[in-house]
XYZ file of C-alpha atoms in Angstrom:
631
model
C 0.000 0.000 0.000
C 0.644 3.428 -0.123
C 3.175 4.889 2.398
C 4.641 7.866 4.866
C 7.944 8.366 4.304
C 10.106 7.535 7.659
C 12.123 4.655 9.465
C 11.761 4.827 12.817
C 10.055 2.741 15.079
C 6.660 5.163 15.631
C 6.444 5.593 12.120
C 6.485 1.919 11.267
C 3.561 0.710 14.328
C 1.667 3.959 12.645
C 2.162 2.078 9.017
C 0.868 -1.141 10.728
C -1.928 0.426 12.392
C -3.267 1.897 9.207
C -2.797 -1.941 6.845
C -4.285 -3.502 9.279
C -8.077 -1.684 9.614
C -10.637 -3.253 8.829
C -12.054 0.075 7.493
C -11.029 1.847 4.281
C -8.306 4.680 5.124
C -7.267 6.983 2.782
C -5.115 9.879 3.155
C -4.322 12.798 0.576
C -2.063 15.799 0.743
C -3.813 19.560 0.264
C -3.967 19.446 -3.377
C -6.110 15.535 -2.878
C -3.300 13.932 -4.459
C -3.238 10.323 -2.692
C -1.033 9.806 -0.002
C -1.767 6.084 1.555
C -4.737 4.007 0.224
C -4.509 1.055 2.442
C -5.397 -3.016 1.903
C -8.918 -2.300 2.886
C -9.422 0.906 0.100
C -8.049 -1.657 -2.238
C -10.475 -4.550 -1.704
C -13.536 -1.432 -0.996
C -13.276 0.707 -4.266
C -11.194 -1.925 -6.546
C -7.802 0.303 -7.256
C -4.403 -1.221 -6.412
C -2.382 1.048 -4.293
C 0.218 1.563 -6.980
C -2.559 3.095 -9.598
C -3.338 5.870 -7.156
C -0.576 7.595 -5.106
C 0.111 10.770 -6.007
C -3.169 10.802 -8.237
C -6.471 12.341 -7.261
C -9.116 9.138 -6.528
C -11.741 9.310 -9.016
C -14.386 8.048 -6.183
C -16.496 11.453 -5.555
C -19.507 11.668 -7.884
C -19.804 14.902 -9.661
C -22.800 15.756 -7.965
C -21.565 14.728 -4.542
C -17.971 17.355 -5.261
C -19.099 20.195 -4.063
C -20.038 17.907 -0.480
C -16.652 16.453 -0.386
C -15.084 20.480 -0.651
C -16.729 21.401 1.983
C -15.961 18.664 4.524
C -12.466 19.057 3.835
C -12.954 22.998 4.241
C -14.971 22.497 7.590
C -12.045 19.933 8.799
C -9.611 22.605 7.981
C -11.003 25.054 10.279
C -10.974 22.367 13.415
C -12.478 19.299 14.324
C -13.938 16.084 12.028
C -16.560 15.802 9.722
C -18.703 12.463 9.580
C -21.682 11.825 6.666
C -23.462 9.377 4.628
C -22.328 9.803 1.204
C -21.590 7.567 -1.851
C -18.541 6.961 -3.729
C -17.531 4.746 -6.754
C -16.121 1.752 -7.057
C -13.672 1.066 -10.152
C -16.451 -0.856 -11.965
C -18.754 1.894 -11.619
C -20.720 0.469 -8.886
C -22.258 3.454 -6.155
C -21.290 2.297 -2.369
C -23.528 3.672 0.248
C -20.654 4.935 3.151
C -20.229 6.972 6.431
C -16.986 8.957 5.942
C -15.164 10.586 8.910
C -12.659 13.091 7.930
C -10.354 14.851 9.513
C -7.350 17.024 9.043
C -3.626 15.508 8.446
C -1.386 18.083 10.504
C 2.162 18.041 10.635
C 3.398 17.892 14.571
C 3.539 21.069 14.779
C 0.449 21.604 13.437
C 0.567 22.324 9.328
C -1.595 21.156 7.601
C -0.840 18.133 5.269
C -3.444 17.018 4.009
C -6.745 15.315 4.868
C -7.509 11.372 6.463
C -10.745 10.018 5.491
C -11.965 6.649 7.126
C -15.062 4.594 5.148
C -17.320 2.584 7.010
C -20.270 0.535 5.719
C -22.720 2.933 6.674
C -26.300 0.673 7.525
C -26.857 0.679 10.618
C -24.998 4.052 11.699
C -28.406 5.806 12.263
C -26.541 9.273 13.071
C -25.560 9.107 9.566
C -28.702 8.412 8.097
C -30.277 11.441 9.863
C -28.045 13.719 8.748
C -28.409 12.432 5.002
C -31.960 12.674 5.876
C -31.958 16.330 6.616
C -29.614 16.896 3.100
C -32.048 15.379 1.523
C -34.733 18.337 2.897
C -32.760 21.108 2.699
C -31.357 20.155 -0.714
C -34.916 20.056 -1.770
C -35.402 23.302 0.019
C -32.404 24.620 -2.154
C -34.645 23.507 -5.531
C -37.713 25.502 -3.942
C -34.962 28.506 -2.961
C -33.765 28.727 -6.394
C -37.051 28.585 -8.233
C -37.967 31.768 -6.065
C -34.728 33.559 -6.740
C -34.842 33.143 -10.405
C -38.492 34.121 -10.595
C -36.983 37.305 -9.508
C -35.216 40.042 -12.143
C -34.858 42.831 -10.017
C -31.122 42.529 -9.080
C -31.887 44.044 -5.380
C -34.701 41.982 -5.002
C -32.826 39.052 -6.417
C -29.960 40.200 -3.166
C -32.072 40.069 -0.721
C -33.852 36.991 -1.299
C -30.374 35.463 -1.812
C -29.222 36.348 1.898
C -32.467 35.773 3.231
C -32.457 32.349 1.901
C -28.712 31.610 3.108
C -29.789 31.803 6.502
C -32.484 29.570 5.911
C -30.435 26.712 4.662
C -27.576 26.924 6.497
C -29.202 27.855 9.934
C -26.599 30.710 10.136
C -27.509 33.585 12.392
C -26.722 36.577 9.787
C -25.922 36.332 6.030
C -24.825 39.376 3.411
C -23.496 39.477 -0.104
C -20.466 41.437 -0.861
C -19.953 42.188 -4.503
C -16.359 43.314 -5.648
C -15.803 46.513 -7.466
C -12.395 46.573 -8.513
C -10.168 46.087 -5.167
C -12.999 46.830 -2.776
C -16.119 44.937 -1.913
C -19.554 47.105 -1.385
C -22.010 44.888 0.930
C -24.937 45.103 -0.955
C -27.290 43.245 0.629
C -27.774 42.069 4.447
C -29.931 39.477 6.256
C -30.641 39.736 10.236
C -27.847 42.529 10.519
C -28.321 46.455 10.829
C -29.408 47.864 7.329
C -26.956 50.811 7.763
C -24.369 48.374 6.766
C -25.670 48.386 3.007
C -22.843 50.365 1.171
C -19.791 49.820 3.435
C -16.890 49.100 1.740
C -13.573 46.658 2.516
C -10.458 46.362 1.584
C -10.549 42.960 -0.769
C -6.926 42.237 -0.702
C -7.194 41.855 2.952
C -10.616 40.548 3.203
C -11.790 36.939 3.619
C -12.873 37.273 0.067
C -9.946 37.873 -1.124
C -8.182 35.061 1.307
C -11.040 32.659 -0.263
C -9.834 33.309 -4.030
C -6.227 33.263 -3.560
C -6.957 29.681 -2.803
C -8.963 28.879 -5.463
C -11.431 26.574 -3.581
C -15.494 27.495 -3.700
C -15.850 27.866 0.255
C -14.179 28.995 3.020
C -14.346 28.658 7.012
C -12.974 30.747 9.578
C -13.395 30.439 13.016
C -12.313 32.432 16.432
C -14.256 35.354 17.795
C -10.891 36.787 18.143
C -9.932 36.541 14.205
C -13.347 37.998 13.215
C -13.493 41.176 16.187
C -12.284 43.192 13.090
C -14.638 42.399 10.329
C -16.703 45.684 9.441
C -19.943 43.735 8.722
C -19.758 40.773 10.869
C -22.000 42.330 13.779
C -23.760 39.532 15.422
C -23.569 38.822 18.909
C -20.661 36.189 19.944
C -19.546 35.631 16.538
C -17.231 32.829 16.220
C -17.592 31.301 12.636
C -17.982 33.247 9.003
C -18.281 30.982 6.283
C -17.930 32.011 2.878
C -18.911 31.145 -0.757
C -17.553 32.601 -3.969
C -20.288 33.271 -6.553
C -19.755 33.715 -9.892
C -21.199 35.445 -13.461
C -19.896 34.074 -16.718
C -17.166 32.296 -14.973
C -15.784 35.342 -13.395
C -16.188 36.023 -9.577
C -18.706 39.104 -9.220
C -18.949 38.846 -5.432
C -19.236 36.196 -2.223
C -22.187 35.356 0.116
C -21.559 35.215 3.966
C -22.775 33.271 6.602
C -22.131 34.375 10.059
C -22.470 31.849 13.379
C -22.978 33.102 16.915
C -25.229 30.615 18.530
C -25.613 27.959 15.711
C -22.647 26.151 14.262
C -21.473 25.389 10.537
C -20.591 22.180 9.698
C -20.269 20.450 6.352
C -23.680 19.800 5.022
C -23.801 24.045 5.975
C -20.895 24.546 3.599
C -22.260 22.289 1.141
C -25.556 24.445 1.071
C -23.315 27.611 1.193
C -21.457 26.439 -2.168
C -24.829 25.055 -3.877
C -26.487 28.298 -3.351
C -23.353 30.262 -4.140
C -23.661 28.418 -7.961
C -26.860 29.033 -8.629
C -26.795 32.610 -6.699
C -24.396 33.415 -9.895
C -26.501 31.912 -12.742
C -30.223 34.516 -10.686
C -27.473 37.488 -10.867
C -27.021 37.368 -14.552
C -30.413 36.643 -15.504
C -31.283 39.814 -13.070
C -28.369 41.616 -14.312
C -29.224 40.935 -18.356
C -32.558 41.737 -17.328
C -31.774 45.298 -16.515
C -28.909 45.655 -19.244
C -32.001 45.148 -21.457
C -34.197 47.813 -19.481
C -31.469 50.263 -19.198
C -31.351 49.863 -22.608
C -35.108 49.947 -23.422
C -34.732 53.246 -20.623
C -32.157 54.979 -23.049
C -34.653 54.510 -25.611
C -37.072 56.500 -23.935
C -34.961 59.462 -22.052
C -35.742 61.713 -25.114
C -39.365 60.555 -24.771
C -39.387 61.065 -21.100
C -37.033 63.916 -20.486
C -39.093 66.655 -22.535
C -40.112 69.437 -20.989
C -43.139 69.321 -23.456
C -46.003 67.105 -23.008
C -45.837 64.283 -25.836
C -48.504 61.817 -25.976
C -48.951 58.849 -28.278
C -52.243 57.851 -29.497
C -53.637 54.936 -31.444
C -55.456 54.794 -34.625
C -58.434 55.132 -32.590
C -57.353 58.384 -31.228
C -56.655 56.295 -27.547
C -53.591 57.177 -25.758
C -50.935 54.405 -25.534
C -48.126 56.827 -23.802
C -48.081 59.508 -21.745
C -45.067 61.299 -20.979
C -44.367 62.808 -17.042
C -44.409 66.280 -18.580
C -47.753 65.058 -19.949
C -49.395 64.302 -16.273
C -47.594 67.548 -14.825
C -49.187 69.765 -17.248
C -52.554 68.306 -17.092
C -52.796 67.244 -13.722
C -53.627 63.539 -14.672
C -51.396 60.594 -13.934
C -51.096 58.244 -16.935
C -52.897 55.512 -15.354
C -56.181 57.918 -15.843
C -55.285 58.651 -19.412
C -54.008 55.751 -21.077
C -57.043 54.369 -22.805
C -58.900 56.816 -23.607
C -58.754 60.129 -25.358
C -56.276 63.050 -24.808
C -58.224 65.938 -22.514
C -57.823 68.475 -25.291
C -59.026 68.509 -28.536
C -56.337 67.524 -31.212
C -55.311 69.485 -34.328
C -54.854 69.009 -38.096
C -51.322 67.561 -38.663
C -49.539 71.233 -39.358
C -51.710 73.230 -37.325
C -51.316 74.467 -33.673
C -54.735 74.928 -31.358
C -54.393 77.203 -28.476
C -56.445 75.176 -25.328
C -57.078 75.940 -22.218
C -57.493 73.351 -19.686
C -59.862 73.342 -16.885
C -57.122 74.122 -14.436
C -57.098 77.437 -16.316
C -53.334 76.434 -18.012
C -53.114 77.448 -21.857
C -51.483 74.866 -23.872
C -50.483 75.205 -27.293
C -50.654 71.680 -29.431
C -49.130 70.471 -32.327
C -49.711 66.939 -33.817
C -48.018 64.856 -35.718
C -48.408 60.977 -37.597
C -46.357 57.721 -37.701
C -47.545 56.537 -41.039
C -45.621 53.234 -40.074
C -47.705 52.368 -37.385
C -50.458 54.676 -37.997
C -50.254 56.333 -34.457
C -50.024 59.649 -33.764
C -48.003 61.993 -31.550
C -49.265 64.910 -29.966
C -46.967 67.623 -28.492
C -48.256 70.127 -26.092
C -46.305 72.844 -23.670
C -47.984 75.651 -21.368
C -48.235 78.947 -23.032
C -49.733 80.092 -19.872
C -47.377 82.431 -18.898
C -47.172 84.295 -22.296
C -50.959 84.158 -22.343
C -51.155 85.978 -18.950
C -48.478 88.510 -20.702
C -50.689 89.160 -23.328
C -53.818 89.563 -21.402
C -51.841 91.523 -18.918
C -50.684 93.473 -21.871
C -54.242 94.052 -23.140
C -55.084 95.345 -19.996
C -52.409 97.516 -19.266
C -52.974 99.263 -22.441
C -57.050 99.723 -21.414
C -56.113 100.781 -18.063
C -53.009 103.275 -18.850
C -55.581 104.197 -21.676
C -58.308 104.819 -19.090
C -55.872 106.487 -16.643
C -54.490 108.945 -18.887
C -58.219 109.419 -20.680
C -59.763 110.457 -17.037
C -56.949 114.015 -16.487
C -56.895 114.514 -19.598
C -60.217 115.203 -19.967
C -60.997 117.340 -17.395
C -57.800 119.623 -18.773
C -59.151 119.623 -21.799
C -62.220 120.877 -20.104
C -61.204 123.451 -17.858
C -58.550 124.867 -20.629
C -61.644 124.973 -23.016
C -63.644 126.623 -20.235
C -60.451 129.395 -19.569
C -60.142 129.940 -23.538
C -63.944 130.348 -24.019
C -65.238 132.117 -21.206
C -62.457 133.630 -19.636
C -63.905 137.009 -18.839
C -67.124 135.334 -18.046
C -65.182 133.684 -14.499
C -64.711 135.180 -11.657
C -60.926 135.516 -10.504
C -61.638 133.000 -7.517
C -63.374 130.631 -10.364
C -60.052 131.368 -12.792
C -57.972 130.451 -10.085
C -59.678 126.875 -9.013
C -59.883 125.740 -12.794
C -55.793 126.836 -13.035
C -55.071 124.549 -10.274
C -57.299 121.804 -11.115
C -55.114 121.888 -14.346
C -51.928 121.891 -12.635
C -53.123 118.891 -10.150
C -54.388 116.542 -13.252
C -50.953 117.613 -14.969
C -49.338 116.680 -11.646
C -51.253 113.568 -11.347
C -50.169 112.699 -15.656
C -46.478 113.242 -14.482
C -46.679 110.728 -11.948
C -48.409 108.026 -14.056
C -45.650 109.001 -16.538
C -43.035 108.373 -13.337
C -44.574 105.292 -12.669
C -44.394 103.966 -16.773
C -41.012 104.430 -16.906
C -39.801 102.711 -13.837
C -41.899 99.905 -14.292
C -40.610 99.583 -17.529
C -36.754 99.778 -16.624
C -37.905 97.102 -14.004
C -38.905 94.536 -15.978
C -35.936 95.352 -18.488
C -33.892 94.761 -14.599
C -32.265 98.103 -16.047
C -33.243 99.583 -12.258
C -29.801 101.636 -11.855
C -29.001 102.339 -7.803
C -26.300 103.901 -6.138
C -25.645 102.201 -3.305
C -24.274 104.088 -0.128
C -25.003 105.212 3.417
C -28.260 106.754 3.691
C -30.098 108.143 6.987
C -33.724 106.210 6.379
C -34.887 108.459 9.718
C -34.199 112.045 7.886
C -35.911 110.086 4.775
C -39.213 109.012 6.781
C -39.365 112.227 8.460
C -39.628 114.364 4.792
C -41.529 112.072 3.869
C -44.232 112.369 6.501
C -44.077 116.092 6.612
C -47.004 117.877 5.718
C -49.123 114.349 5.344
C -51.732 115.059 8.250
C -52.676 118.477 6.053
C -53.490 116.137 3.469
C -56.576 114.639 4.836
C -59.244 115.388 7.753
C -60.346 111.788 8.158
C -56.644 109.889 8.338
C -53.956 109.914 11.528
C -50.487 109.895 10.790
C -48.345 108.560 13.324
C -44.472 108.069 13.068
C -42.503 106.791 15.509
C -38.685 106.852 14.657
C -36.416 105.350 17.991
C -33.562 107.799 18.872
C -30.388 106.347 17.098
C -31.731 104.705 14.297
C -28.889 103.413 12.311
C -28.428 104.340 9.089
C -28.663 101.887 5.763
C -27.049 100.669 2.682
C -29.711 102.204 -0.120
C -29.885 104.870 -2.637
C -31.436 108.246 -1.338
C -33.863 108.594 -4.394
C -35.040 105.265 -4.788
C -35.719 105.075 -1.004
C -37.734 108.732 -1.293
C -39.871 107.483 -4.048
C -40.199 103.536 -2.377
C -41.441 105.264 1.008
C -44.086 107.623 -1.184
C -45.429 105.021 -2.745
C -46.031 103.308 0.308
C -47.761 106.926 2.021
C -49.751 107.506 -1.038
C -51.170 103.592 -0.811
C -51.462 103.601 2.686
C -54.225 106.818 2.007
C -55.369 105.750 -1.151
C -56.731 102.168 0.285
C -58.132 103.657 3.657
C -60.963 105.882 1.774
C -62.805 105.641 5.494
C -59.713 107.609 7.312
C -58.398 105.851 10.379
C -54.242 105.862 11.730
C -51.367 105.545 9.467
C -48.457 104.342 11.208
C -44.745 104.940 10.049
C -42.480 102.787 12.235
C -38.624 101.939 12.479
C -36.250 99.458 14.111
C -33.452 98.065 13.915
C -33.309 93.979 14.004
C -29.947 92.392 14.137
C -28.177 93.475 10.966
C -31.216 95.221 9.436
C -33.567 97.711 9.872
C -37.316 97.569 9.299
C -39.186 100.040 7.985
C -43.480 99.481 8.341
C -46.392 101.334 7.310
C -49.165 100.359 8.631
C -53.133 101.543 7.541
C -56.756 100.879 8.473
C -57.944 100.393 5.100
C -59.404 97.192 2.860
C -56.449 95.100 3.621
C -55.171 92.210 0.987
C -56.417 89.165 0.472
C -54.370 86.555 1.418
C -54.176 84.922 -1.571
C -52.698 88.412 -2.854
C -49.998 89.210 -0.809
C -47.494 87.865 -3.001
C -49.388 88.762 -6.158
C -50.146 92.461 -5.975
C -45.807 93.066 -6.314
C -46.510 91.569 -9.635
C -46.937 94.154 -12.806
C -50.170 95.317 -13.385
C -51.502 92.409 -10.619
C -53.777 95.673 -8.827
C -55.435 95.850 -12.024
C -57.665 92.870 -10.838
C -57.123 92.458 -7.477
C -60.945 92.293 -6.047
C -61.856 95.106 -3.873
C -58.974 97.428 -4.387
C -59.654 97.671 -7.899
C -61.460 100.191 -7.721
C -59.447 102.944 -6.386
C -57.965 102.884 -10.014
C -54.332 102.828 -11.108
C -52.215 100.977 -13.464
C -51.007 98.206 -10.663
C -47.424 99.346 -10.904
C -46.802 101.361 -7.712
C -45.657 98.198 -5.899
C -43.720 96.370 -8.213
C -41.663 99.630 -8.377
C -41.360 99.894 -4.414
C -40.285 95.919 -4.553
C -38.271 96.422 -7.259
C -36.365 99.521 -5.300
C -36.518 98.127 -2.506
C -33.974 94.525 -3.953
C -31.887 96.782 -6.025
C -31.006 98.433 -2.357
C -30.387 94.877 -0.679
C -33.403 94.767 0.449
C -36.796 93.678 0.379
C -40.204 94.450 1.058
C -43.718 92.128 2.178
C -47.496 92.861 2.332
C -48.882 91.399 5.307
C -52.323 91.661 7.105
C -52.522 94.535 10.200
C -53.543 93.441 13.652
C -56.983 95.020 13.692
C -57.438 95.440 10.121
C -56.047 96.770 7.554
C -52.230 96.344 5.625
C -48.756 96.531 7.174
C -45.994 97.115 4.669
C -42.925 96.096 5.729
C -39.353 97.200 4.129
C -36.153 95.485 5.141
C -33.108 97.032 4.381
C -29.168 96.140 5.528
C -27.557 98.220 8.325
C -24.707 100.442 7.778
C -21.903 100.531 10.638
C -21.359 103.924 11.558
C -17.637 103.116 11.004
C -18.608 102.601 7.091
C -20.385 105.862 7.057
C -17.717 108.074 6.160
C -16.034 105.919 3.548
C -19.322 104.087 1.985
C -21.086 107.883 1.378
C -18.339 109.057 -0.504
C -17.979 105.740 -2.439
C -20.992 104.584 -3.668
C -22.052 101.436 -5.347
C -23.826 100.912 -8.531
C -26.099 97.791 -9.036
């Protein structure tokens, strides 16, 4: 038989110990290569001796390989294996056997190779309960894999994968690395903290890596001790990882780990871990074909998707077969209420545009076009609502300024046609009142004219400011001077602290943003009642409000009536006239300075106005008023 090398007297009882078993031994070195194959091997499988040393025994059945890896990789790690398996004899004959394996180990403790001891395996009834239970979980693994390939959603596909690793190999955690380059990503995690999804290792280093440097499909490592530092192996008293290499198209694309605090891994374990390692490769590339083919169907569709128009495809029948996102965001209806039926606007002659305007009060414009191919056709649609409201706004601007200027330049017309005509016929007293009714209406046509031309070099943002250090309380106090003359039936109250700081702004822009905000605050209080002019300073601005007792804002306007020619529809306050550009201007001023300004509602009634503008240090005073900044 087959030998160890050696001539002393230990070696030789050890030689005579092994011929003479009545049970098959058979030892091979780490690469399986036969080491001794004693009298009973012979007369048990059929091969001389002499055929097999230094050959790999050709007893393992292919389907039965990846069981015999993974008792030699669980005796490895410590300890024996013992199953029910079957090997061949040389005439092709299957022998029912209980194998115990264990580890050949040099004395001081290398490993050698492996010892494996046959034993006729009928009545060992340990045995036959453990081939029992393969036989379960390796139907199990059929019923596993079924699911997993049902599945083509490669993170789906993941999970189930490491949720069904610690089903069939009892471990206590499981998670698939996959390696990019020379890292592995965990990518998907069973029983552990989902925070570790996306943590990355070293693979040179890892057990991974350890696992393909040798080239075999599973590996076991054991020792709480060995495994403290492992990133991802967080489960309480960890003292085993096992590990399976899974591959796509032959190549390695990542590993699946089993992790043992309270159970333990033995050989039918590693078996499992290798089986479902195989066929964990072969439900990755069907998931990960299946989304090469979507990401290419998705490529297909990014111009279809992607638009910024509307584009909807209908059938001959006029029914839509696809509608685009921009499609439900303009209309307001998901896809799933569209597809089916007809578009919700009429559709054009191919070559013409309709102007429609949904329910919602959006405009669309809508172009169509046909796919004589297929016969379908494409509609196109985008919201023209914006340039509508332009044009409307337009329209109205032009009737109101219209109106406006019509209204003083009448009643010129008159009086001057009263002066010319009957001059000598008024009194001096009546002379005088139609002179300054003129002068007032031509006053009132300069301001309109004022208010043109700013709004105008707002919306061109050709607003021209110089910025420097301005004293808002000398401002607020001109322009409150005189105001309680104005009126019998309004209040005016200002209340300016004592050191006010002054403000980054432009003199003349604040002047006419503070009498636009006087002349509103009496213009929308017809009834009388306080206004309130009020400064302080907050932080590193001051605020500026001016408060009145008038018709207030709606809500829903607060925001809207800083918009051009908003006041020429704005309910209630319409009809106090104007052109709607007084505060658009003040806005308008008022963030050319820095600044800004809000409408909100008055405690009690009314409107509070409320201008924030930046604080100048008095230190900057000096140098900032005699530099000034244009924006």
């Amino acid at each position: 038989m087959g030998d160890f090398s050696g001539d002393d007297d230990e070696g030789s009882l050890a030689r005579a110990v092994v011929a003479s078993s009545p049970d098959a031994i058979v030892a091979v070195d780490r690469d399986q290569a036969v080491l001794t194959w004693n009298g009973a091997a012979e007369r048990l499988f059929g091969w001389p001796a002499a055929e097999l040393l230094g050959r790999r025994a050709p007893i393992v059945p292919d389907e039965l390989v990846a069981e015999h890896n993974a008792v030699l990789e669980r005796v490895r790690a410590g300890g024996r294996a013992s199953l029910w398996t079957k090997r061949f004899q040389r005439d092709g004959g299957l022998l029912d056997l209980r194998v115990d394996t264990s580890a050949l180990r040099s004395p001081n403790g290398a490993l050698l190779g492996y010892v494996s001891v046959y034993h006729a395996a009928e009545d060992d009834e340990a045995a036959q309960g453990r081939a029992t239970r393969r036989a379960r979980l390796v139907r199990r693994l059929t019923d596993v894999v079924g699911d997993i390939n049902a599945e083509l959603d490669l993170p789906v596909v993941l999970d189930r994968i490491a949720a069904s690793l610690t089903e069939l190999t009892g471990a206590d955690a499981g998670g698939i690395a996959m390696i990019e380059g020379d890292r592995l990503r965990l990518v998907a995690v069973h029983r552990l903290p989902q925070a570790l999804r996306g943590v990355t290792a070293d693979l040179r280093t890892s057990l991974v890596g350890k696992l393909l440097r040798t080239g075999k499909p599973v590996l076991l490592e054991t020792g709480s001790e060995e495994l403290r530092d492992l990133i991802w192996a967080r489960v309480p008293g960890l003292h085993t990882i096992a590990v399976g290499v899974a591959a796509v198209g032959g190549r390695p694309y990542g590993a699946l780990y089993a992790m043992f605090g309270r159970g333990k891994a033995g050989h039918l374990e590693l078996e499992l871990l290798e089986l479902l390692a195989g066929h964990a490769g072969i439900a990755v590339g069907n998931a990960m074909a299946y989304q090469d083919a979507v990401r290419q169907r998705a490529h297909e569709r990014a111009v279809f998707d992607a638009s910024a128009d509307g584009i909807a495809v209908l059938d001959g029948a006029g029914g839509v077969t696809q509608w685009n996102p921009a499609a439900a965001e303009l209309t307001g209806l998901p896809a799933d209420r569209v597809i089916g039926g007809p578009p919700p606007f009429p559709v054009p002659e191919p070559g013409e545009k309709l102007t429609f305007q949904l329910p919602s009060g959006r405009w669309l414009d809508v172009l169509r076009a046909e796919i004589r191919e297929t016969g379908e056709i494409v509609v196109d649609f985008r919201d023209v609502t914006r340039s509508k409201e332009l044009e409307e706004a337009k329209d109205l601007f032009l009737a109101t300024t219209s109106h406006e200027l019509r209204t003083p330049i009448t009643i010129v017309h008159g009086f001057a046609s009263t002066l010319d005509s009957r001059w000598e016929a008024l009194s001096d007293a009546e002379r005088r009142a139609a002179v300054h009714t003129i002068a007032e209406r031509a006053r009132s046509l300069g301001r309109l004219m004022d208010h043109l031309l700013l709004g105008a070099r707002a919306g061109a943002d050709e607003l021209k400011v110089r910025v420097e250090v301005v004293d808002l309380a000398a401002l607020v106090r001109v322009a409150t001077l005189g105001l309680p003359a104005l009126s019998e039936r309004h209040r005016v109250e200002v209340d300016i602290p004592p050191g006010l700081p002054p403000v980054y702004g432009d003199p003349l822009a604040t002047e006419i943003l503070l009498g636009q905000l006087l002349e509103n605050a009496f213009k929308y209080s017809p009834d009388g009642g306080l206004i309130r002019v009020a400064a302080s300073r907050d932080d590193a601005k001051v605020v500026l409000v001016v408060d009145d007792e008038g018709v207030g804002i709606a809500s829903a306007d607060r925001e809207r009536v800083f918009e051009r020619f908003v006041q020429a529809d704005s309910g209630d306050r319409r009809r106090f006239g104007g052109v709607g550009l007084g505060l658009y201007i003040v806005r308008s001023l008022a963030r050319a300075q820095g600044g800004d300004v809000t409408a909100l509602p008055r405690p009690g009634g009314g409107t509070r106005m409320r201008v924030v503008l930046d604080v100048a240090p008095l230190s900057e005073a000096t140098h900032r008023s005699g530099n000034g900044v244009t924006s």
